[in-house]
PDB file of N, CA and C in Angstrom:
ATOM      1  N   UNK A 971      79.793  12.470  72.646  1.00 56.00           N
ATOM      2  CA  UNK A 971      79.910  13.887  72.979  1.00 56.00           C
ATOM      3  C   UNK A 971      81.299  14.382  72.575  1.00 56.00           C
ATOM      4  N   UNK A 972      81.442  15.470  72.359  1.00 72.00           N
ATOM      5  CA  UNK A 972      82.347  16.131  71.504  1.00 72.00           C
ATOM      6  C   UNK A 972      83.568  16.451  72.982  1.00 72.00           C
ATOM      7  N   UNK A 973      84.369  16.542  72.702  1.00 81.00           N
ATOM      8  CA  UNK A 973      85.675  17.312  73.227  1.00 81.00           C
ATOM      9  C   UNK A 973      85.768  18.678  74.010  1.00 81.00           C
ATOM     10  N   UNK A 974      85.449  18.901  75.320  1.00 93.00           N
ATOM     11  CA  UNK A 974      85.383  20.579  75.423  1.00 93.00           C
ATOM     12  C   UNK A 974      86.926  20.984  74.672  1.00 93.00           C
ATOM     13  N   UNK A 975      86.277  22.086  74.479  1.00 95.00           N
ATOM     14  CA  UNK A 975      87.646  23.304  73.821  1.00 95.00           C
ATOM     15  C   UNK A 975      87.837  24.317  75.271  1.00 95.00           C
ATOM     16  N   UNK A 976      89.469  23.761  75.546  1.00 97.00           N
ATOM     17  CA  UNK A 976      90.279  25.068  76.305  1.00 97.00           C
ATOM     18  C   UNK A 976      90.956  25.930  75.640  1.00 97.00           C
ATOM     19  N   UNK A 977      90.328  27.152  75.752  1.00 96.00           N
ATOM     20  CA  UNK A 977      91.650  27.826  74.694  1.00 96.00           C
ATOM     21  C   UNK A 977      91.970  29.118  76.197  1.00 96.00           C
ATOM     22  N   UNK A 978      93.630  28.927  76.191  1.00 96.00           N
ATOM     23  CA  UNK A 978      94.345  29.485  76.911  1.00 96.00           C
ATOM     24  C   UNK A 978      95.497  30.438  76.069  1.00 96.00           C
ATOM     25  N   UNK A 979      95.044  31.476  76.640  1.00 92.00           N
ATOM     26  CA  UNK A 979      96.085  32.857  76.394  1.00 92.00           C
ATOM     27  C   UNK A 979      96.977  32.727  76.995  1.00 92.00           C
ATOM     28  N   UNK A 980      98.069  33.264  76.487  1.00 92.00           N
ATOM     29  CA  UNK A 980      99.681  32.901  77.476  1.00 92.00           C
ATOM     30  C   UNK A 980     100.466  34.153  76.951  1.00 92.00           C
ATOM     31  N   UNK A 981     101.636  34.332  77.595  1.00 88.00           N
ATOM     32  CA  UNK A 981     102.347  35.051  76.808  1.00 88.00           C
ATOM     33  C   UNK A 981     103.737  34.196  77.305  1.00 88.00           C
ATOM     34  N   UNK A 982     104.544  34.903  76.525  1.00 86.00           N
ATOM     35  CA  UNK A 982     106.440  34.304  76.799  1.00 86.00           C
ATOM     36  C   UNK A 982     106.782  34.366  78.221  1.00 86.00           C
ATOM     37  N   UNK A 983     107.688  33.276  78.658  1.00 88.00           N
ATOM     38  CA  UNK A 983     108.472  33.696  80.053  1.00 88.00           C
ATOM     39  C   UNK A 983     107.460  34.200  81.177  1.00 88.00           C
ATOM     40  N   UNK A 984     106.518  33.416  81.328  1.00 89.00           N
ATOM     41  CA  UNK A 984     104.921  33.432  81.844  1.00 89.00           C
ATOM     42  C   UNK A 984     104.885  31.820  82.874  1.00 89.00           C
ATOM     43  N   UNK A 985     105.955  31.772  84.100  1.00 93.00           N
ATOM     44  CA  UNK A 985     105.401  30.891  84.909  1.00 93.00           C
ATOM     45  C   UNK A 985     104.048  30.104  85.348  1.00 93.00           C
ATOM     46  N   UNK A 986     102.949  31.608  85.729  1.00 93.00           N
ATOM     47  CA  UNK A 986     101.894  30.771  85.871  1.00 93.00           C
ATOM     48  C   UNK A 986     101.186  30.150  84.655  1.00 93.00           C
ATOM     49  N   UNK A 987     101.790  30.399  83.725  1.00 94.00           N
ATOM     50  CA  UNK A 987     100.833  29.900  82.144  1.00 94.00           C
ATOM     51  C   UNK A 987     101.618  28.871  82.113  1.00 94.00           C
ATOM     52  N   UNK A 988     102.943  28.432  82.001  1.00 95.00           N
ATOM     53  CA  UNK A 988     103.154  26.942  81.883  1.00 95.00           C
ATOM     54  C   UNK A 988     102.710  26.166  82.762  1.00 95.00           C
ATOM     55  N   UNK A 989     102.109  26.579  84.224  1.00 96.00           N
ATOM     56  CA  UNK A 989     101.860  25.639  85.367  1.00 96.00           C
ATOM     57  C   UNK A 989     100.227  25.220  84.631  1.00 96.00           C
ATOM     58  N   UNK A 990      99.416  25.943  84.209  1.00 97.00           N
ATOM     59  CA  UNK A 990      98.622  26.081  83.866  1.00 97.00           C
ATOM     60  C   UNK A 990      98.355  24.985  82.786  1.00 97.00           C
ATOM     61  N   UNK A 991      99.637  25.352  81.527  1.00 97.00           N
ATOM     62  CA  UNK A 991      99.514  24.027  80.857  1.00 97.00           C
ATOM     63  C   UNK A 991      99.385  22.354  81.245  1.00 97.00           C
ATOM     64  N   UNK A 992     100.437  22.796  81.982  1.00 98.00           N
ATOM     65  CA  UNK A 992     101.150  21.002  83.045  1.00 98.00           C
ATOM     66  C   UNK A 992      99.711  20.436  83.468  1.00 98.00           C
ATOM     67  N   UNK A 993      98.661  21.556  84.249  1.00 98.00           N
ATOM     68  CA  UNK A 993      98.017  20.782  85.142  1.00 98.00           C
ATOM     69  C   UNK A 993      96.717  20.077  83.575  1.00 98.00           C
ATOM     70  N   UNK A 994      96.510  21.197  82.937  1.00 98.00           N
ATOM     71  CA  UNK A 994      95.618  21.054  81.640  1.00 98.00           C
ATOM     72  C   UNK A 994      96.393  19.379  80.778  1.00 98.00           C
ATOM     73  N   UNK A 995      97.321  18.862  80.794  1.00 97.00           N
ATOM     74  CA  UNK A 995      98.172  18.064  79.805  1.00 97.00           C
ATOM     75  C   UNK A 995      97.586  16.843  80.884  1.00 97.00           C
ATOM     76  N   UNK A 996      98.072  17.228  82.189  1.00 98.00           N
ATOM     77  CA  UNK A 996      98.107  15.825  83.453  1.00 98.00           C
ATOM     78  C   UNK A 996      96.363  15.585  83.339  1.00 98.00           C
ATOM     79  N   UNK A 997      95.500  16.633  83.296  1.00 97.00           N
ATOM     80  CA  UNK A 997      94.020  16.443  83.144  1.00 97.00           C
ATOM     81  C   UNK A 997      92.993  15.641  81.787  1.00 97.00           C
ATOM     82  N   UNK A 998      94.017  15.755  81.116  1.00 95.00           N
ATOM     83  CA  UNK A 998      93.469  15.313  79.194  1.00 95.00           C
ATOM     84  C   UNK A 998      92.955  13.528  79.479  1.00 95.00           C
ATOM     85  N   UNK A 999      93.130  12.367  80.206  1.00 94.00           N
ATOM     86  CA  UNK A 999      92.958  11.495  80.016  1.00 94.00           C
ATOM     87  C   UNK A 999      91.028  11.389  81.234  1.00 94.00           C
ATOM     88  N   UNK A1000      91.398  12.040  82.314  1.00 95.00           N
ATOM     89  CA  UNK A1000      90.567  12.015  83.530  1.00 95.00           C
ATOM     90  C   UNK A1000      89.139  12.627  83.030  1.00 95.00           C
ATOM     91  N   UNK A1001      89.538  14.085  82.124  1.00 95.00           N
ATOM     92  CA  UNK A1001      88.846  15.163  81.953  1.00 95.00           C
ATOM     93  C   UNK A1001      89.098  15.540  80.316  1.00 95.00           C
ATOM     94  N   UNK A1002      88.543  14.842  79.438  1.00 94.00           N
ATOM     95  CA  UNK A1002      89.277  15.174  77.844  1.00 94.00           C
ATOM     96  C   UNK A1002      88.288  16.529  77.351  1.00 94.00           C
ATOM     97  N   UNK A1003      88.957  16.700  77.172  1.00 96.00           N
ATOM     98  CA  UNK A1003      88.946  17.970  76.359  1.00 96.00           C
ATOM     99  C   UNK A1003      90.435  18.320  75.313  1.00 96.00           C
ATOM    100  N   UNK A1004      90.439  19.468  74.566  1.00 96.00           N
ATOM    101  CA  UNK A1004      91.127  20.080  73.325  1.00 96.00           C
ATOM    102  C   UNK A1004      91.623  21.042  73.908  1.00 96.00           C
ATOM    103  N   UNK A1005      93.348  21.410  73.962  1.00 97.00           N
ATOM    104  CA  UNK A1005      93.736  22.478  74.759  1.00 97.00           C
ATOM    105  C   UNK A1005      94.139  23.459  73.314  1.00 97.00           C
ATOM    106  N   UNK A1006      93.663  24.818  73.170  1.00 96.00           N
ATOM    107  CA  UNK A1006      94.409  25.804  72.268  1.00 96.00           C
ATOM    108  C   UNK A1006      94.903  26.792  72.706  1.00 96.00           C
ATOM    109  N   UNK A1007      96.006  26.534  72.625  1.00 95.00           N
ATOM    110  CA  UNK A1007      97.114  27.755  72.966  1.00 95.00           C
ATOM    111  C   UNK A1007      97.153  29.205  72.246  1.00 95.00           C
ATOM    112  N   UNK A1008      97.081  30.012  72.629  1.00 92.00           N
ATOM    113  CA  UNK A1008      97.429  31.765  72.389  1.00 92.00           C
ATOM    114  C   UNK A1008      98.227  32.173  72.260  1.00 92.00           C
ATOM    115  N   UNK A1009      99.113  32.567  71.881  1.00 90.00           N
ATOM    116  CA  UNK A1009     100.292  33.291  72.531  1.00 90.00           C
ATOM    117  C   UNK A1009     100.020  34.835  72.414  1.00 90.00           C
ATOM    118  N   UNK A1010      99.594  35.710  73.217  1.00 88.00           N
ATOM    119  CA  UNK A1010      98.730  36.702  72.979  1.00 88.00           C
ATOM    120  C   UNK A1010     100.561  37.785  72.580  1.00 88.00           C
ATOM    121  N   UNK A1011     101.337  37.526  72.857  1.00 85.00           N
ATOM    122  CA  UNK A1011     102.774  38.414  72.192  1.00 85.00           C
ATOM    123  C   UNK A1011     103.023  37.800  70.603  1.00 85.00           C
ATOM    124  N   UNK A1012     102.359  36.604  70.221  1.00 86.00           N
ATOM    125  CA  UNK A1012     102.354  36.435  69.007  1.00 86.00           C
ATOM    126  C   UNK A1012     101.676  37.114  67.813  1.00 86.00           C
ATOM    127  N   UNK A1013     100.168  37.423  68.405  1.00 77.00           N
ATOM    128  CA  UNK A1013      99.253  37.325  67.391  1.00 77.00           C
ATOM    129  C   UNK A1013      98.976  38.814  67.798  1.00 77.00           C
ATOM    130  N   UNK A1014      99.110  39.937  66.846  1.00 75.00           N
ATOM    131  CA  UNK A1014      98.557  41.324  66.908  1.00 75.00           C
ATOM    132  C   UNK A1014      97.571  41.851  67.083  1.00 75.00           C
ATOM    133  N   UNK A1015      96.633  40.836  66.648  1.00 77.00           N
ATOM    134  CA  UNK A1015      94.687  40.994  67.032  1.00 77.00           C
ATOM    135  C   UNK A1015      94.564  41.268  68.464  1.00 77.00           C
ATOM    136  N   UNK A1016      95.623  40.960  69.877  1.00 75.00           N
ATOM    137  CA  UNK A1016      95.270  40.828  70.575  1.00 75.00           C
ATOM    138  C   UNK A1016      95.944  41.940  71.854  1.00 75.00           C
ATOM    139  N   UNK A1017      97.062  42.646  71.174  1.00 65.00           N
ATOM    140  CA  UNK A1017      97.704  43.786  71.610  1.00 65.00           C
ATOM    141  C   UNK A1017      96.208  44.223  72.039  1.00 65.00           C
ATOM    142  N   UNK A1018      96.649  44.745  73.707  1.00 68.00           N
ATOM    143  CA  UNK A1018      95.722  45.330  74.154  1.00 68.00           C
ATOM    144  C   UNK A1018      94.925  44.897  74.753  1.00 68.00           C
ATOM    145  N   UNK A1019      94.629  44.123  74.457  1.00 71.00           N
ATOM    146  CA  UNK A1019      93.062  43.751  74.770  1.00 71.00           C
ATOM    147  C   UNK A1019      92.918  42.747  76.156  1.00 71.00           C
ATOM    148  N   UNK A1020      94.341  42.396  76.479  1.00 66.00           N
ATOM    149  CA  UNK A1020      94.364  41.949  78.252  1.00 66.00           C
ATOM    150  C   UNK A1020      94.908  42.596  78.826  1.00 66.00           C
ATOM    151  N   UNK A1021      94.525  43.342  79.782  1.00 63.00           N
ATOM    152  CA  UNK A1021      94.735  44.219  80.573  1.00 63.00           C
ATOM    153  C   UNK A1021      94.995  43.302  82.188  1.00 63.00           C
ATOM    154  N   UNK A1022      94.761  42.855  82.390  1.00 66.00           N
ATOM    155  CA  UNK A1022      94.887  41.784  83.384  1.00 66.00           C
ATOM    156  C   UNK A1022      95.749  40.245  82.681  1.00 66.00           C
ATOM    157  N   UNK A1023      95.959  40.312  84.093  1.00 73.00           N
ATOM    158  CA  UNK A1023      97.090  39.158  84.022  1.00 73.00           C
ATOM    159  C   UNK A1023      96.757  37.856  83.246  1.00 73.00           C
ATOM    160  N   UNK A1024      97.625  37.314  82.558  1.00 84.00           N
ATOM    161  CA  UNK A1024      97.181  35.719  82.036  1.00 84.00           C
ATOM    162  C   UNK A1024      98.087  35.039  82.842  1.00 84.00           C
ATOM    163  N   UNK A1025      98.095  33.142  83.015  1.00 91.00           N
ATOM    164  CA  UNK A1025      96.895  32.836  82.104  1.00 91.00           C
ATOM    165  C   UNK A1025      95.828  33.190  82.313  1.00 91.00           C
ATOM    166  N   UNK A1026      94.774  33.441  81.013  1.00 92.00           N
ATOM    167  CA  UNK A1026      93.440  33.330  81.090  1.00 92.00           C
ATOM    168  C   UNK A1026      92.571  32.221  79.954  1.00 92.00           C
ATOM    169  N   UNK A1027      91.652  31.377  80.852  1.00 95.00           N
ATOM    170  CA  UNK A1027      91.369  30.625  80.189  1.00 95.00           C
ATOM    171  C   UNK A1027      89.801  30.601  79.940  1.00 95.00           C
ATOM    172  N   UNK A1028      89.557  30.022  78.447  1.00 96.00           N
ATOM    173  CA  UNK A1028      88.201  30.093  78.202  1.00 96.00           C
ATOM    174  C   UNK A1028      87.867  28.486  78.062  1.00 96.00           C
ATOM    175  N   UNK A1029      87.262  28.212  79.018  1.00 97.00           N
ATOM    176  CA  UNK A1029      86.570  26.689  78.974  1.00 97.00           C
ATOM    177  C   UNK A1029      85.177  26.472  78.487  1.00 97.00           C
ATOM    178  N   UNK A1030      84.716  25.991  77.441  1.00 92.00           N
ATOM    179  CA  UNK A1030      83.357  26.031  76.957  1.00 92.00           C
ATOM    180  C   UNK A1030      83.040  27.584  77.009  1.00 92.00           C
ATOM    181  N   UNK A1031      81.618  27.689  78.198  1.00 94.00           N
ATOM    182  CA  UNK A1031      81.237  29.236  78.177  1.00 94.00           C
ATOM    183  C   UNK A1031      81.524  29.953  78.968  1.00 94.00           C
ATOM    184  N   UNK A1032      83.075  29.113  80.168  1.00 96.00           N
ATOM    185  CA  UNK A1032      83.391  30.026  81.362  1.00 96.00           C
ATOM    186  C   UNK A1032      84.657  30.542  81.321  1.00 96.00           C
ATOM    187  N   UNK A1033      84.901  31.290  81.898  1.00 95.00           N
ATOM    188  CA  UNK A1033      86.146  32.047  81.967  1.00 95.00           C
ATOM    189  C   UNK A1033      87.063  32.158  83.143  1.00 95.00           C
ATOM    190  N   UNK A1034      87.764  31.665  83.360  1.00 95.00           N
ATOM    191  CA  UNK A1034      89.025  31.868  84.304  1.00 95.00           C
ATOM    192  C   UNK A1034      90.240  32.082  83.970  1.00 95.00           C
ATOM    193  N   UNK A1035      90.404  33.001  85.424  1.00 91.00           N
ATOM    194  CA  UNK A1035      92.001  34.134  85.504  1.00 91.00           C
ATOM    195  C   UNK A1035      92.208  34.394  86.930  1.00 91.00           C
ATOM    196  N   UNK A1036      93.401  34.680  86.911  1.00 86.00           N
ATOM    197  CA  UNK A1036      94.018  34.837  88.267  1.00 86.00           C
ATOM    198  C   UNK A1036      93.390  33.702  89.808  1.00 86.00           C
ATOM    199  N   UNK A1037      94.689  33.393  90.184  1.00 89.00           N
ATOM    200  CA  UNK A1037      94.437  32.093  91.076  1.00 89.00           C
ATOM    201  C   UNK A1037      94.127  30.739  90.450  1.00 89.00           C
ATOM    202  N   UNK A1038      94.670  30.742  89.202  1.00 95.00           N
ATOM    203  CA  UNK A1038      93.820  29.406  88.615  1.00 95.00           C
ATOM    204  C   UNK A1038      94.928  28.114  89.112  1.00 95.00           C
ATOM    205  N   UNK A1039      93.829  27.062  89.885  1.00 96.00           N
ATOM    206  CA  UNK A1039      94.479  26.013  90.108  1.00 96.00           C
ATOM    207  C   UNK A1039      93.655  24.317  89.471  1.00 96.00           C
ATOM    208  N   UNK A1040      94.346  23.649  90.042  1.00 97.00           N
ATOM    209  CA  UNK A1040      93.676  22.587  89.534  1.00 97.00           C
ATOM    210  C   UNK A1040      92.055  21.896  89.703  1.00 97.00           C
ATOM    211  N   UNK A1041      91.866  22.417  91.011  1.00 97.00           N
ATOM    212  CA  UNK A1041      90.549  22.345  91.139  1.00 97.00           C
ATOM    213  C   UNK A1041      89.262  23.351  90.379  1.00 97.00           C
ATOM    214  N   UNK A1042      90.310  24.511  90.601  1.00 97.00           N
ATOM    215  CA  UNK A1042      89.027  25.809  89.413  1.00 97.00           C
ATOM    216  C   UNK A1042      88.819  24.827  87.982  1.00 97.00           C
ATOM    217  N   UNK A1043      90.207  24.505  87.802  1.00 98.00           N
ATOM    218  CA  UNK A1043      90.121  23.649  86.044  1.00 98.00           C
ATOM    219  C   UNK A1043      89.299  22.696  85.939  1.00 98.00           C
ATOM    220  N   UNK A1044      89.077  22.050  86.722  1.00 98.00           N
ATOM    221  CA  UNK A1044      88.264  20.855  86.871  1.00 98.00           C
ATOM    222  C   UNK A1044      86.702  21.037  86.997  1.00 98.00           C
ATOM    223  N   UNK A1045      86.349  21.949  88.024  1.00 97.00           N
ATOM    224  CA  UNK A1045      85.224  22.646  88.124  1.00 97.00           C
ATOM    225  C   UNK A1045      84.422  22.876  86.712  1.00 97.00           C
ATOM    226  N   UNK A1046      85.669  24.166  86.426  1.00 97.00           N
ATOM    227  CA  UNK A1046      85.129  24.382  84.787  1.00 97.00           C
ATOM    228  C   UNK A1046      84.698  23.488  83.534  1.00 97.00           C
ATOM    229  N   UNK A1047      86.041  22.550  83.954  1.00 97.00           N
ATOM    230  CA  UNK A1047      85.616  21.629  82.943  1.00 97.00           C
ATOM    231  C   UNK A1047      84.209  20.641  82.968  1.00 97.00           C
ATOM    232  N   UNK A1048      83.983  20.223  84.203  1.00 97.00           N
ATOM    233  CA  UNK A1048      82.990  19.505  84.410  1.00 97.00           C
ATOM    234  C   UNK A1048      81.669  20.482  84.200  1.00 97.00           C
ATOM    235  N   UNK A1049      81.742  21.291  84.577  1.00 97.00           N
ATOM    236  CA  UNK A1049      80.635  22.324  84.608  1.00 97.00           C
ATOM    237  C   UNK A1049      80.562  22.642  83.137  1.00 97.00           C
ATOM    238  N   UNK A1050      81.106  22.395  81.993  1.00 96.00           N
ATOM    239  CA  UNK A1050      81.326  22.788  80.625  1.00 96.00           C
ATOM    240  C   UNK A1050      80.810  21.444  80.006  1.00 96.00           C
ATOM    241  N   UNK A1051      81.048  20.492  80.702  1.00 95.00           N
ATOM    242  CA  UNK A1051      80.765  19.044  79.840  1.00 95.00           C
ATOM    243  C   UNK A1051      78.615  18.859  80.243  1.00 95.00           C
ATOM    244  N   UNK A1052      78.621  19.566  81.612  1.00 95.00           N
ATOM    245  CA  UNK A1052      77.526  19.002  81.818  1.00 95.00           C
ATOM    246  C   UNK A1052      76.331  19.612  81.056  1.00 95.00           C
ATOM    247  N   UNK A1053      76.598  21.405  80.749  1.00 94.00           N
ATOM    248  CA  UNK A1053      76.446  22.140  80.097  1.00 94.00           C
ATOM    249  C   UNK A1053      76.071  21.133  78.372  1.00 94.00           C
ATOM    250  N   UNK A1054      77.186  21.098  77.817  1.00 91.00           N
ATOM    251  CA  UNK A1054      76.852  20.201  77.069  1.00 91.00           C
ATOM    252  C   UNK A1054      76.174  19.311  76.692  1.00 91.00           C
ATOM    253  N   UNK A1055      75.840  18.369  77.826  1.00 91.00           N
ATOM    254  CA  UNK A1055      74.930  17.445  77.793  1.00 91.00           C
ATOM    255  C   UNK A1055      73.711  17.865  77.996  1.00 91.00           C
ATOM    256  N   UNK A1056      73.414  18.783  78.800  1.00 91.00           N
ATOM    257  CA  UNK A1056      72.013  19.225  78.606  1.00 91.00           C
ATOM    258  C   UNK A1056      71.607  20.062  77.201  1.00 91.00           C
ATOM    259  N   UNK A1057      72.613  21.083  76.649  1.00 90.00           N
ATOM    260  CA  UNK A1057      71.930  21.142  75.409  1.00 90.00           C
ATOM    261  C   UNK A1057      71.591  20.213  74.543  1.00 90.00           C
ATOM    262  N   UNK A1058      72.486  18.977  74.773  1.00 88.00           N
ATOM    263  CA  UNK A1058      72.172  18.246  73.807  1.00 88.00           C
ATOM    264  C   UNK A1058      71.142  17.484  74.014  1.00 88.00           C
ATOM    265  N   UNK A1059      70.502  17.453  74.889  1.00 89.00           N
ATOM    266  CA  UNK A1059      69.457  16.686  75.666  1.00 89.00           C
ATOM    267  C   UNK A1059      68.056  17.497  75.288  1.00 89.00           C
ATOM    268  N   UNK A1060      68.244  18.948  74.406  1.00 86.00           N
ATOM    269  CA  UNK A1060      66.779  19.660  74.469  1.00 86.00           C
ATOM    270  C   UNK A1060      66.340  19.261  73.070  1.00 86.00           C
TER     271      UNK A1060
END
């Protein structure tokens, strides 16, 4: 089975987005998955388009923001892997 993909929006000088990383880096051996970083002040496609706070993260087909802790991450992730396995199972 393949790798879930996290891709996390961040911007600069963004506390809860590095905590966010830490817990995503400490999770990679328990819970593997692919982390891709955003930097939504980098990339111009994206001016605008969060209106709400980051981080925000897209795990497989779920989405979390605001309050994100280590247990939401985990949730998601597992809930993304199992996801997985049943498509691959049809």
């Amino acid at each position: 089975m393949n790798r879930i993909i996290v891709t996390v929006y961040v911007k600069k000088d963004c506390e809860e987005c590095a905590k966010v990383l830490q817990i995503l880096k400490a999770l990679e051996k328990s819970h593997p998955h692919h982390t891709v970083i955003i930097d939504i002040d980098e990339d111009p496609g994206f001016k605008g388009q969060f209106q709400d706070p980051v981080p925000y993260l897209q795990i497989g087909p779920y989405q979390l923001q605001n309050s994100i802790d280590r247990k939401r991450i985990i949730i998601a992730l597992n809930a993304a892997k199992d996801r997985a396995k049943q498509i691959n199972n049809l």
